[in-house]
CSV table of C-alpha atoms in Angstrom, one decimal:
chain,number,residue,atom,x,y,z
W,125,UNK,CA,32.6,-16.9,174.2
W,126,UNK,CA,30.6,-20.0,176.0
W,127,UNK,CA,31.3,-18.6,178.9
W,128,UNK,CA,29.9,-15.5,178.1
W,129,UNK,CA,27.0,-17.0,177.2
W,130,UNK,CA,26.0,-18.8,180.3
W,131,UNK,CA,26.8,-15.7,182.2
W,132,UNK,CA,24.2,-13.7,180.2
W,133,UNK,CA,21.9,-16.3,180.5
W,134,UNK,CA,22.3,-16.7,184.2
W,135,UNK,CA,22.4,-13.0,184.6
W,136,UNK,CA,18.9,-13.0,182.2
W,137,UNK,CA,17.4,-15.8,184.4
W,138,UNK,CA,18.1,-13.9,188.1
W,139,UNK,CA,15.7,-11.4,185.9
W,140,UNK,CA,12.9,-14.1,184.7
W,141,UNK,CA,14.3,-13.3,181.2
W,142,UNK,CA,15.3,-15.1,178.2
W,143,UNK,CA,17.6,-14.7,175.5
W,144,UNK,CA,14.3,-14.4,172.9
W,145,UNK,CA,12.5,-11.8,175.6
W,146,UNK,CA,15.7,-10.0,175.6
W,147,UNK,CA,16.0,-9.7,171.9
W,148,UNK,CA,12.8,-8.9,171.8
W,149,UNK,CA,12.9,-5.6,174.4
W,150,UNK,CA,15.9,-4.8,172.2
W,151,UNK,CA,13.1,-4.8,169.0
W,152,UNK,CA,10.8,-2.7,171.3
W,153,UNK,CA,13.6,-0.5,172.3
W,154,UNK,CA,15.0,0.3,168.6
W,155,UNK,CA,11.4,0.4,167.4
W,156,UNK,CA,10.8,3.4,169.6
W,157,UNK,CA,13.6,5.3,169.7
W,158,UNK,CA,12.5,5.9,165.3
W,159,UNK,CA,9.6,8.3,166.9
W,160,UNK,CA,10.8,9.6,170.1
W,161,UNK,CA,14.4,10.0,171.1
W,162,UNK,CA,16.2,12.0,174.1
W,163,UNK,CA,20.1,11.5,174.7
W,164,UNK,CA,20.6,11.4,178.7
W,165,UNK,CA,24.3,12.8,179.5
W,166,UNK,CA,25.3,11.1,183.0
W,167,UNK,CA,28.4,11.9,184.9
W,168,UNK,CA,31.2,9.9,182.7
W,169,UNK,CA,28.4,8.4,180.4
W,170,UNK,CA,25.8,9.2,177.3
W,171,UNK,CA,22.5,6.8,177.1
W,172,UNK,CA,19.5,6.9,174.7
W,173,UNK,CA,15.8,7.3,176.2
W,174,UNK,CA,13.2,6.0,173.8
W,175,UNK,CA,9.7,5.0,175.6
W,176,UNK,CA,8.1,2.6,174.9
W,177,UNK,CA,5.4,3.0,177.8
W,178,UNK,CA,3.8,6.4,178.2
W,179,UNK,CA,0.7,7.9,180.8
W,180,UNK,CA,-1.2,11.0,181.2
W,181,UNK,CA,-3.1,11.6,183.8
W,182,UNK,CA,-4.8,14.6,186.0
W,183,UNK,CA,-3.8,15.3,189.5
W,184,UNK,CA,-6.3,13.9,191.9
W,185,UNK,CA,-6.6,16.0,194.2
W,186,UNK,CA,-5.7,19.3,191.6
W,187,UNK,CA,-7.2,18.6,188.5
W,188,UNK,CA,-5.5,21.9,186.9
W,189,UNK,CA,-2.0,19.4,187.1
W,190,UNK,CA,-1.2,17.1,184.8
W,191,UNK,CA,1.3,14.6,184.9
W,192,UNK,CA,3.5,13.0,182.3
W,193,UNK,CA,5.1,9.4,182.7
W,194,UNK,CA,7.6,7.5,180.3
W,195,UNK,CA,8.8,4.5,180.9
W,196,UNK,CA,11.6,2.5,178.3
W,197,UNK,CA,12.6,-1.1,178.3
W,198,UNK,CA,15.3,-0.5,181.1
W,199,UNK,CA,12.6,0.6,183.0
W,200,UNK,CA,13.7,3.8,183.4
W,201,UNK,CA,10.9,6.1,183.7
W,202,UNK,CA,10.8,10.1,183.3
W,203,UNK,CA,7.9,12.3,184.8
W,204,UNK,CA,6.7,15.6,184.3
W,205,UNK,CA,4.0,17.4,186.7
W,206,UNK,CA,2.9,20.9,184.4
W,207,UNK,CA,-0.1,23.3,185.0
W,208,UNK,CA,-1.3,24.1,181.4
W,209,UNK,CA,2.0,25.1,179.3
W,210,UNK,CA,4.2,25.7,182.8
W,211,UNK,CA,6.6,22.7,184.2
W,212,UNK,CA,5.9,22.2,187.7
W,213,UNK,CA,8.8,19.6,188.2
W,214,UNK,CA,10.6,16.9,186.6
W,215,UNK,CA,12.2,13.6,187.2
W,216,UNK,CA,14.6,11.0,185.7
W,217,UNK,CA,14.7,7.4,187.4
W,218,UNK,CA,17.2,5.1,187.0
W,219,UNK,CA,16.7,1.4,187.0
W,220,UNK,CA,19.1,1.1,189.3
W,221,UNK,CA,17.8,3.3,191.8
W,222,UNK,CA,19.3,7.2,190.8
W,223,UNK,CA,16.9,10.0,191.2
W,224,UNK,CA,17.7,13.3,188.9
W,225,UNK,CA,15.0,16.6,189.8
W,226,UNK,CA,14.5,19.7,188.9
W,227,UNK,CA,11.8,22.0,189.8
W,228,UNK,CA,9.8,25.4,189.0
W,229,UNK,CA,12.6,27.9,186.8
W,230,UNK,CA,15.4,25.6,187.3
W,231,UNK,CA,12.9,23.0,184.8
W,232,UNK,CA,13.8,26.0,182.1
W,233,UNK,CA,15.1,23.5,179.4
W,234,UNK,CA,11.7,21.9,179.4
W,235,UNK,CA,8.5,23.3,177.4
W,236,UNK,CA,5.1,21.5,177.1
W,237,UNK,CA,4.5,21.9,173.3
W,238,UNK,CA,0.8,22.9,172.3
W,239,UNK,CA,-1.6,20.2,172.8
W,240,UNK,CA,-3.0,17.9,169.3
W,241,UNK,CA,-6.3,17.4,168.3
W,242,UNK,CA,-6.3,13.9,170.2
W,243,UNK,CA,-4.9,16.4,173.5
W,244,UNK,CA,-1.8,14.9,173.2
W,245,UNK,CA,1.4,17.2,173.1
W,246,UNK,CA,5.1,17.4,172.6
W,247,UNK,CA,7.7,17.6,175.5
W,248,UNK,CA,10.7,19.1,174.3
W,249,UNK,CA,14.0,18.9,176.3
W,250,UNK,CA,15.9,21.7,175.5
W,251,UNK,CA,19.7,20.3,177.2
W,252,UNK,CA,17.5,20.3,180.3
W,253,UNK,CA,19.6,19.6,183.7
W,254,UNK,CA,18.0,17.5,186.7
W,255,UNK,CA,20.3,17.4,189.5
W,256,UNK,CA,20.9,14.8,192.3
W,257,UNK,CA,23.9,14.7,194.4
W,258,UNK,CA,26.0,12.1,192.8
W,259,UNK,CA,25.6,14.7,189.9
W,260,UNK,CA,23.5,16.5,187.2
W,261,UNK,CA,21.7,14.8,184.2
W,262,UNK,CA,21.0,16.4,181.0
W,263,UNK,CA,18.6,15.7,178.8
W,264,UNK,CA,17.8,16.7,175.2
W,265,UNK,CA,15.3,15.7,172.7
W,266,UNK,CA,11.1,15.6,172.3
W,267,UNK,CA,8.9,13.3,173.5
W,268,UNK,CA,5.0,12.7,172.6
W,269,UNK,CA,3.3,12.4,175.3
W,270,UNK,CA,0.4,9.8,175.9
W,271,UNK,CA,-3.6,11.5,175.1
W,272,UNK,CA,-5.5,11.7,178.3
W,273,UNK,CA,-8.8,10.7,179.7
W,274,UNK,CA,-8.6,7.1,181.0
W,275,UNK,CA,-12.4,6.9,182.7
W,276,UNK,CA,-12.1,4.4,185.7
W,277,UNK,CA,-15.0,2.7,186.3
W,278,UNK,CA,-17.4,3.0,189.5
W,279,UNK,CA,-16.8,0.7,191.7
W,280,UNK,CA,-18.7,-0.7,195.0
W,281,UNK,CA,-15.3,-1.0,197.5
W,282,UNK,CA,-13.3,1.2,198.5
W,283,UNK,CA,-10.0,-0.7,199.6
W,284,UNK,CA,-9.0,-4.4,198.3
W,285,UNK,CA,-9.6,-3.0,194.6
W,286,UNK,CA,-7.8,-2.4,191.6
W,287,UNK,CA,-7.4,-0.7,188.3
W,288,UNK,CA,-5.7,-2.4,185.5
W,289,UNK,CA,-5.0,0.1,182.0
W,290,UNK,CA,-4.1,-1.1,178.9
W,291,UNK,CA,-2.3,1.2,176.1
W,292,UNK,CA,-5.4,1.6,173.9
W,293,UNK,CA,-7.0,3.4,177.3
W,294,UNK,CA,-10.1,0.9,178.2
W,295,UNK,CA,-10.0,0.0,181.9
W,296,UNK,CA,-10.9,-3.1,183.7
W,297,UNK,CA,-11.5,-2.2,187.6
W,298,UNK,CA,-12.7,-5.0,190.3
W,299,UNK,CA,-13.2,-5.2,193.9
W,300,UNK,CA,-11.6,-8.5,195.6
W,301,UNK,CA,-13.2,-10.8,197.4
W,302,UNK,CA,-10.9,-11.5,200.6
W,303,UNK,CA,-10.4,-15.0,201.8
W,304,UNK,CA,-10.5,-14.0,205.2
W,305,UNK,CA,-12.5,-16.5,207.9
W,306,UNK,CA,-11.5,-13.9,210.8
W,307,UNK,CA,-13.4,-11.0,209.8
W,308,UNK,CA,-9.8,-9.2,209.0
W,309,UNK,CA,-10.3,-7.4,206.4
W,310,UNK,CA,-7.9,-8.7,204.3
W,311,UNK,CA,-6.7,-12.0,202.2
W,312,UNK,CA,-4.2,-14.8,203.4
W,313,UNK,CA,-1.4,-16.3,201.8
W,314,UNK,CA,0.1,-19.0,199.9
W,315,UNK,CA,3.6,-20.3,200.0
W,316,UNK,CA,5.4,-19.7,196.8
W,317,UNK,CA,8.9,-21.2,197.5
W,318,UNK,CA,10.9,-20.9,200.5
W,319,UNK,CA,11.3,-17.0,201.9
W,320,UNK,CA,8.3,-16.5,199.6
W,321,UNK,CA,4.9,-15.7,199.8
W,322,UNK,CA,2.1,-15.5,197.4
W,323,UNK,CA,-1.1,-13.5,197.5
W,324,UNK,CA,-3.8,-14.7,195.1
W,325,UNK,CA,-6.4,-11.6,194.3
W,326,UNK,CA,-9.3,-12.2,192.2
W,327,UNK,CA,-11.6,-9.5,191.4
W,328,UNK,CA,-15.5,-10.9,191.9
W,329,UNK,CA,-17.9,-8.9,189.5
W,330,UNK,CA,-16.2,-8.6,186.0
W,331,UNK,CA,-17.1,-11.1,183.9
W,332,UNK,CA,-13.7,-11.5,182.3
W,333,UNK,CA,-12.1,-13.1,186.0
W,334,UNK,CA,-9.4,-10.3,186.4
W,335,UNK,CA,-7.1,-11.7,189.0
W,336,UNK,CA,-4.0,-9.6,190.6
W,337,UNK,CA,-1.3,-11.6,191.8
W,338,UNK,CA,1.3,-10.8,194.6
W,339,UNK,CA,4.9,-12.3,195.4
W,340,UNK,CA,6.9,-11.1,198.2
W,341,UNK,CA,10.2,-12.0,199.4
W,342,UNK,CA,9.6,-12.6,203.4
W,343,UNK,CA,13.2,-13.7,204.2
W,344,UNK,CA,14.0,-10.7,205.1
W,345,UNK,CA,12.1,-7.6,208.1
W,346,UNK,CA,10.8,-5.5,205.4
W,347,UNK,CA,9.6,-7.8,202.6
W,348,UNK,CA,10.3,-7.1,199.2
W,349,UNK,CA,8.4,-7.6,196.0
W,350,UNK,CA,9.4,-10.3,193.8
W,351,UNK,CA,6.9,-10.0,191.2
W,352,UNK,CA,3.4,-8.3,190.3
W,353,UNK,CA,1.3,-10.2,187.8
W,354,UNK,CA,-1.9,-9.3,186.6
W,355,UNK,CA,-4.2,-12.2,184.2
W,356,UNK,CA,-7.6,-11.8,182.6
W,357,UNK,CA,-10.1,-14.0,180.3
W,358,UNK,CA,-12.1,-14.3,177.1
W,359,UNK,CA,-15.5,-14.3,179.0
W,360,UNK,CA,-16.9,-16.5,176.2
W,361,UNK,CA,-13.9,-18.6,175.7
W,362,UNK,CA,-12.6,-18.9,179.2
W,363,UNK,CA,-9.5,-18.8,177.2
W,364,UNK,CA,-6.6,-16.5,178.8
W,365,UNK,CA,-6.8,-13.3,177.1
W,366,UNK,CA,-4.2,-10.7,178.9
W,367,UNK,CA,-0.8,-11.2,180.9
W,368,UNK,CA,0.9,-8.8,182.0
W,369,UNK,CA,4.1,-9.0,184.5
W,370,UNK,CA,6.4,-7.1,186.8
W,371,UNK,CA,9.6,-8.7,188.4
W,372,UNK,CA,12.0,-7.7,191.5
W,373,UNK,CA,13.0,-4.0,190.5
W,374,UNK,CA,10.8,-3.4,187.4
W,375,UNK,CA,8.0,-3.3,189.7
W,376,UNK,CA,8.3,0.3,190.9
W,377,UNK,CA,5.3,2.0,192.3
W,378,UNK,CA,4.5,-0.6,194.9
W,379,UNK,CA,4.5,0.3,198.5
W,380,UNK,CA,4.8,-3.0,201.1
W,381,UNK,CA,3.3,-1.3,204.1
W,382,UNK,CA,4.4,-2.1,207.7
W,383,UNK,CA,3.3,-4.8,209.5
W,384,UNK,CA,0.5,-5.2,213.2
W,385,UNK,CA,0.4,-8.6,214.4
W,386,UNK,CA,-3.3,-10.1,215.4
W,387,UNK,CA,-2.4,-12.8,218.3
W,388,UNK,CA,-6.1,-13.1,219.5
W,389,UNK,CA,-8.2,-13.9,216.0
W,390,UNK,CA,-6.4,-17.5,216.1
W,391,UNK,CA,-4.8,-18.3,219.2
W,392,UNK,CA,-1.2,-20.0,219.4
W,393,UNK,CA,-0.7,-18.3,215.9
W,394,UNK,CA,0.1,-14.8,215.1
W,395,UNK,CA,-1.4,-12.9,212.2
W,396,UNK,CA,0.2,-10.4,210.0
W,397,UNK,CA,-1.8,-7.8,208.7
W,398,UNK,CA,-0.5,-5.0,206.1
W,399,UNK,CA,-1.5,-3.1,203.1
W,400,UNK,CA,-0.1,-2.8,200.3
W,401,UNK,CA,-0.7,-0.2,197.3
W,402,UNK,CA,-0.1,-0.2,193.7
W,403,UNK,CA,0.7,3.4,192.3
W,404,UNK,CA,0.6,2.9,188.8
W,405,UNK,CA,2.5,0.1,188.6
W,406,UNK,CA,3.9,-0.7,184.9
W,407,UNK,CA,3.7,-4.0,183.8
W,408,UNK,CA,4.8,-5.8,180.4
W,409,UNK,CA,2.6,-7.8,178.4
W,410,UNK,CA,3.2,-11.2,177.5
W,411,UNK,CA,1.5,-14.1,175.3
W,412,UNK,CA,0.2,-17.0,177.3
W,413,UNK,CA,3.6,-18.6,176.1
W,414,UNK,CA,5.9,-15.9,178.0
W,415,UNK,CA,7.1,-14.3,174.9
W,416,UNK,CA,7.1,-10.8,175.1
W,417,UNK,CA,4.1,-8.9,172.7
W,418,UNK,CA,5.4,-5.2,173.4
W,419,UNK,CA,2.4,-4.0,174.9
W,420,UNK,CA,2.2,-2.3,178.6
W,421,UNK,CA,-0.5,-1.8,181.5
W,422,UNK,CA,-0.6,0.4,184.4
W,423,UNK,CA,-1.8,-1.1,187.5
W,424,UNK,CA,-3.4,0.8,190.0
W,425,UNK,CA,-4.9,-0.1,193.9
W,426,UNK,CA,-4.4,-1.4,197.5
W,427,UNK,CA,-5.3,-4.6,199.2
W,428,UNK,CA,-4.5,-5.7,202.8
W,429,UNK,CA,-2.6,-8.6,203.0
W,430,UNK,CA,-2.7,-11.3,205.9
W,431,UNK,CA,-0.3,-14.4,206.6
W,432,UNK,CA,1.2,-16.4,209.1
W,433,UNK,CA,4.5,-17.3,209.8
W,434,UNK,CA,6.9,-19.2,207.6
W,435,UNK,CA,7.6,-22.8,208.3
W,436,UNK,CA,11.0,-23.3,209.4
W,437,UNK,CA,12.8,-25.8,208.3
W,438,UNK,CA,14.3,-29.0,210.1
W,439,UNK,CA,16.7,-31.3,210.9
W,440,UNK,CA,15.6,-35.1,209.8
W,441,UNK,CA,14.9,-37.9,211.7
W,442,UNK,CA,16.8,-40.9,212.0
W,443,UNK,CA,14.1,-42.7,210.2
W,444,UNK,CA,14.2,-40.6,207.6
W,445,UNK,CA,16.8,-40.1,204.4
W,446,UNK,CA,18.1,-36.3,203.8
W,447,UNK,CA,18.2,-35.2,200.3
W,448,UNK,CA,21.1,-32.0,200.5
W,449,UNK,CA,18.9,-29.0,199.5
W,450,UNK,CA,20.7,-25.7,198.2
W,451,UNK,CA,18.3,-22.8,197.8
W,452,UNK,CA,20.1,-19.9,195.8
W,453,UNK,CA,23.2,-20.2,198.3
W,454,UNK,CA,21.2,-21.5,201.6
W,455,UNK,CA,22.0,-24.6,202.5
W,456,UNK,CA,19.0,-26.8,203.6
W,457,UNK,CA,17.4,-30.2,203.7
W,458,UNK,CA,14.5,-32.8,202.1
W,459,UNK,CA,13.5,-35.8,204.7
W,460,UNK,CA,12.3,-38.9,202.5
W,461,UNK,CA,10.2,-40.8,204.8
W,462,UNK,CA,10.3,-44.3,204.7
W,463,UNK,CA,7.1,-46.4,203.3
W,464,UNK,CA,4.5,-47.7,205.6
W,465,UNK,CA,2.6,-50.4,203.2
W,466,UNK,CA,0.3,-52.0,205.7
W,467,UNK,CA,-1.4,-48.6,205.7
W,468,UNK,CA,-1.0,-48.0,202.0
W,469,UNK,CA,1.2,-45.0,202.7
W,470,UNK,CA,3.8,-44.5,199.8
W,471,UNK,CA,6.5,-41.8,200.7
W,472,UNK,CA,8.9,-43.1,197.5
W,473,UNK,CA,8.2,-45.2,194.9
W,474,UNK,CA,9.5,-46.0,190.9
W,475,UNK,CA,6.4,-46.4,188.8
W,476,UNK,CA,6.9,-48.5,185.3
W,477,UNK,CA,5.1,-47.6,182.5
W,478,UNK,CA,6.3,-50.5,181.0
W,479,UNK,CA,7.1,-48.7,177.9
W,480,UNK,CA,10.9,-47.2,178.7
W,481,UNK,CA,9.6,-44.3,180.8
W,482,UNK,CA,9.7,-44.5,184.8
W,483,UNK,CA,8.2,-42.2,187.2
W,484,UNK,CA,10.7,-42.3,190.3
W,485,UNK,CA,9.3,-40.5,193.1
W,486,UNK,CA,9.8,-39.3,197.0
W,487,UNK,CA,8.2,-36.9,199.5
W,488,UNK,CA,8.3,-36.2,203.2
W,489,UNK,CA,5.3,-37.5,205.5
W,490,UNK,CA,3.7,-34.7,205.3
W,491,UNK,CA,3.6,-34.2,201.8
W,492,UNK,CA,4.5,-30.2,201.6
W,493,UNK,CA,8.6,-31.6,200.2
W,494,UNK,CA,8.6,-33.7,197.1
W,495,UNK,CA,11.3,-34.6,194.1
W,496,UNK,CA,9.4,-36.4,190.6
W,497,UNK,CA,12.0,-37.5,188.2
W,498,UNK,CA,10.7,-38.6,185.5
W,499,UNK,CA,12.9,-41.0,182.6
W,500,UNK,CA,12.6,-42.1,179.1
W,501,UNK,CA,14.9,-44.9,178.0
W,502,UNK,CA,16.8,-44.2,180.9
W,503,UNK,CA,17.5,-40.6,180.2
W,504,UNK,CA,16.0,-37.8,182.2
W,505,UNK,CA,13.2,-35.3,180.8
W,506,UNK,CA,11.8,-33.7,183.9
W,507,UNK,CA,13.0,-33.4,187.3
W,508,UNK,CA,10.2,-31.4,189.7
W,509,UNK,CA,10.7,-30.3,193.5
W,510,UNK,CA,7.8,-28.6,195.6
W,511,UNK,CA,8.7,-27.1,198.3
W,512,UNK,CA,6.8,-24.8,200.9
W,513,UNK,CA,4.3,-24.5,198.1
W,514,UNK,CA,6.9,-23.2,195.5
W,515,UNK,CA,7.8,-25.5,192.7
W,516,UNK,CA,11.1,-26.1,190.9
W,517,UNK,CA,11.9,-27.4,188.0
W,518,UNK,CA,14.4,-28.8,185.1
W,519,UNK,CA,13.7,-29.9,181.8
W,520,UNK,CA,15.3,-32.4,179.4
W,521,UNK,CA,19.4,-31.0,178.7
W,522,UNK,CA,19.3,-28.7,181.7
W,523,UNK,CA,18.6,-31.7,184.4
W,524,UNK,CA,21.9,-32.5,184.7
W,525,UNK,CA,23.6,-35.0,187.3
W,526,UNK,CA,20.4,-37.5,187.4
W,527,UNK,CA,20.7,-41.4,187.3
W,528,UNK,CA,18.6,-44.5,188.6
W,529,UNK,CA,20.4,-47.7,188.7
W,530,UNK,CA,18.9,-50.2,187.5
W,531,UNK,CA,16.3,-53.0,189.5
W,532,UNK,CA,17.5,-55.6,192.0
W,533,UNK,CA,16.1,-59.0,192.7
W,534,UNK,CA,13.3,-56.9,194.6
W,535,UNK,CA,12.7,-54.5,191.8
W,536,UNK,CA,14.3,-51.5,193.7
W,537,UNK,CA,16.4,-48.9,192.3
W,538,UNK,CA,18.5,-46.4,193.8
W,539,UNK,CA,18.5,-42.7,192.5
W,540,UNK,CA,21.1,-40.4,192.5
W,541,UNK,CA,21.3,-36.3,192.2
W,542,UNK,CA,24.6,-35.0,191.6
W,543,UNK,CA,24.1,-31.0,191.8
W,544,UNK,CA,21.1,-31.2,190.0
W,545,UNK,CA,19.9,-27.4,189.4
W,546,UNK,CA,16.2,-26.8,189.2
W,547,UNK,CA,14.6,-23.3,188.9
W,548,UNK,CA,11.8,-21.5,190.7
W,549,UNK,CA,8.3,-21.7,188.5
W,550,UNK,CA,6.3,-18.7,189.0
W,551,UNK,CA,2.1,-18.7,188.4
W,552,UNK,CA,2.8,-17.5,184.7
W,553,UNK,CA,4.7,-18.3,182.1
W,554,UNK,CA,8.5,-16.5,183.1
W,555,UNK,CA,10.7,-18.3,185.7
W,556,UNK,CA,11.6,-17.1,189.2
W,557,UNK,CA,14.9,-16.0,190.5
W,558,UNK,CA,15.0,-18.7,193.3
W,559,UNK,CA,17.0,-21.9,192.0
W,560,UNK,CA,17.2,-25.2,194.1
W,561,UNK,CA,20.7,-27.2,193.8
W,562,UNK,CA,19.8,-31.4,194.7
W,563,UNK,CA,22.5,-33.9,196.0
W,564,UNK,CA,21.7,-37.3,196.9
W,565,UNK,CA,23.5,-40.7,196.9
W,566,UNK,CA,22.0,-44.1,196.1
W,567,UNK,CA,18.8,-43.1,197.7
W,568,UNK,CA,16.5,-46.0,198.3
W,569,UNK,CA,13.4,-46.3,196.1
W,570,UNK,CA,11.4,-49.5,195.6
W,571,UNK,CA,9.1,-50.7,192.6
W,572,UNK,CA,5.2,-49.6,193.0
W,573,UNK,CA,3.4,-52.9,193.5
């Protein structure tokens, strides 16, 4: 049974989950299947579809089409497209990637119900089949769908904007204000972890600082998203009002544009330049905390994004002391650089509080690699890494493998990591799917004096 446990929780964790998020989706999940409910026969299996995220919307370029979007906590999503009571097409989503269809008479087992006061309507699946080539689907059961008429607000740009919309239908929309000394349109990076890339988007008008957020996974040619996060504030508290996330293969509706390379706006360094849209994008809502509040928004937009190459890694120098660095599976490499006190420059030190608690600390010469461990009577409470602008982390119980020795003559101590496991921390409040595995030996650190 223990081990069962640790492989949910590891499975949860490659997902930025919990075992309290995943309880409550579950909550969500039984909460709305009491109000809408279709059964979804697949080839050898039966599952339940119960949304608990649902859109509306007019065609934009035919406003006589409406479509119909439901999303449940699998992050499976079905969509309609109808012209008054007729279904134009239909389509069932997997989360893991399957696409079921159907289109014009073959969408028979489908009606659009007559609309309600509020212009909402029932979807009734009448043992409706959608068909894909690994087999059919068939779906029966009524859905409400979602009442229409989200107004998007006016805005001054055209491109590097977005639309956020929350379930009770008001809209925040911004334009973003690109950090972007070349003139390219477009807004750099930030490292977020090796591989990983971070785009920081910050709409510039709205009093209420909405800020999009963009992780991609670069380790690959085509870059993949890691997660989609959307934040806004009380504009007379300055207190965090919403969150709302996406991560890895919930975040569907994003399209990672190719890539043109600038070699002339910053000579001896190459520029990437792509776009990147958001086509109602669903995201989950979450308290400031990272529990999960059940609420949904629908992100919407396009930005061009512009970065520069990853830093490599290295091999160390003689000079310096190798901490063994394990990054989900890839091997790698800290290099502790050695102090230089005449100049004042500490690369490793133990700091005494003098009450029990240390502060034992080391970082390469340029500063961009750093381990903190910090003790309380000896025992570990925090052990911190940042690397390539990504930082990992282990709290109390879970830092296993840590020790300091105790002081010599000259007050230094020697630390030691003995597969010390640390995980990816994201910019809000759900972990990343990166983890960092430490192993050192009786690494040198002396007392700060």
């Amino acid at each position: 049974m223990f081990d069962a446990i640790v492989a949910l929780n590891d499975k949860l964790a490659q997902q930025g989950k919990t075992l309290r998020n995943l309880a409550s989706d579950i909550a969500n999940g039984a909460k709305a299947c009491r109000t809408d409910l279709l059964l979804v026969t697949l080839p050898g299996r039966q599952k339940k579809f119960c949304p608990v995220s649902r859109r509306t919307t007019e065609d934009a370029d035919d406003p006589s089409i409406t479509e119909y979007v439901f999303r449940d906590v699998a992050q499976d999503t079905v969509t309609l497209r109808g012209q008054g009571a007729q279904v134009l097409t239909a389509q069932l989503q997997l989360r893991d990637g399957s696409v079921f269809t159907c289109a014009a008479s073959a969408c028979a087992g489908i009606a659009l119900g007559t609309p309600q006061d509020d212009e909402s309507r029932p979807v009734v699946f009448n043992g409706a089949t959608l068909q894909a080539s690994s087999g059919n689907a068939v779906l029966s059961g009524t859905m409400q769908s979602a009442v229409p008429g989200v107004v998007l607000p006016q805005l001054a740009c055209a491109e590097n904007l977005f639309y956020m919309v929350f379930d009770d239908r008001s809209v925040i929309g911004d334009c973003v204000s690109a950090s972007d000394p070349f003139n390219l349109g477009g807004t750099f990076n930030m490292g977020a972890g090796p591989g990983r890339m971070r785009w920081s988007l910050s709409g510039n008008s709205d009093p209420s600082a909405p800020h999009v957020e963009v992780v991609l996974d670069t380790s690959t040619t085509v870059p993949t998203v890691v997660s989609v996060y959307y934040s806004d504030n009380d504009p007379e508290t300055f207190e965090r009002r919403n969150v709302y996330v996406c991560q890895s293969t919930a975040c569907s509706g994003v399209t990672v544009g190719p890539a043109t390379v600038n070699s002339t706006a910053y000579p001896g360094t190459p520029i990437s330049i792509r776009n990147i849209s958001f086509d109602h994008v669903s995201l989950s809502g979450y308290t400031v905390d990272g529990e999960s509040n059940g609420l949904t928004g629908d992100l919407s937009g396009s930005f061009t994004l512009l970065s520069t190459p990853n830093t490599p890694p290295r091999a160390c120098n003689p000079d310096e002391d190798p901490i063994s660095a394990e990054i989900s599976g890839t091997p790698s490499s800290l290099c502790i650089a050695q102090n230089n006190v005449d100049f004042g420059a500490w690369y490793r030190y133990v700091y005494d509080n003098g009450d029990g608690t240390l502060q034992v600390f080391v970082s390469n010469e340029a500063g961009d690699e750093q381990v903190q461990v910090l003790l309380d009577q000896g025992v570990a409470t925090e052990v911190d890494a940042w690397i390539n602008g990504g930082q990992f982390t282990c709290l109390a119980s879970a830092c296993t493998g840590v020790s300091v020795s105790t002081p010599d003559g000259n007050g230094d101590r020697k630390l030691s990591l003995s597969n010390t496991v640390l995980q990816l921390q994201e910019n809000f409040p759900l972990p990343g799917n990166l983890t960092l595995k430490l192993n050192v030996t009786n690494l040198v650190v002396p007392l700060y004096q």
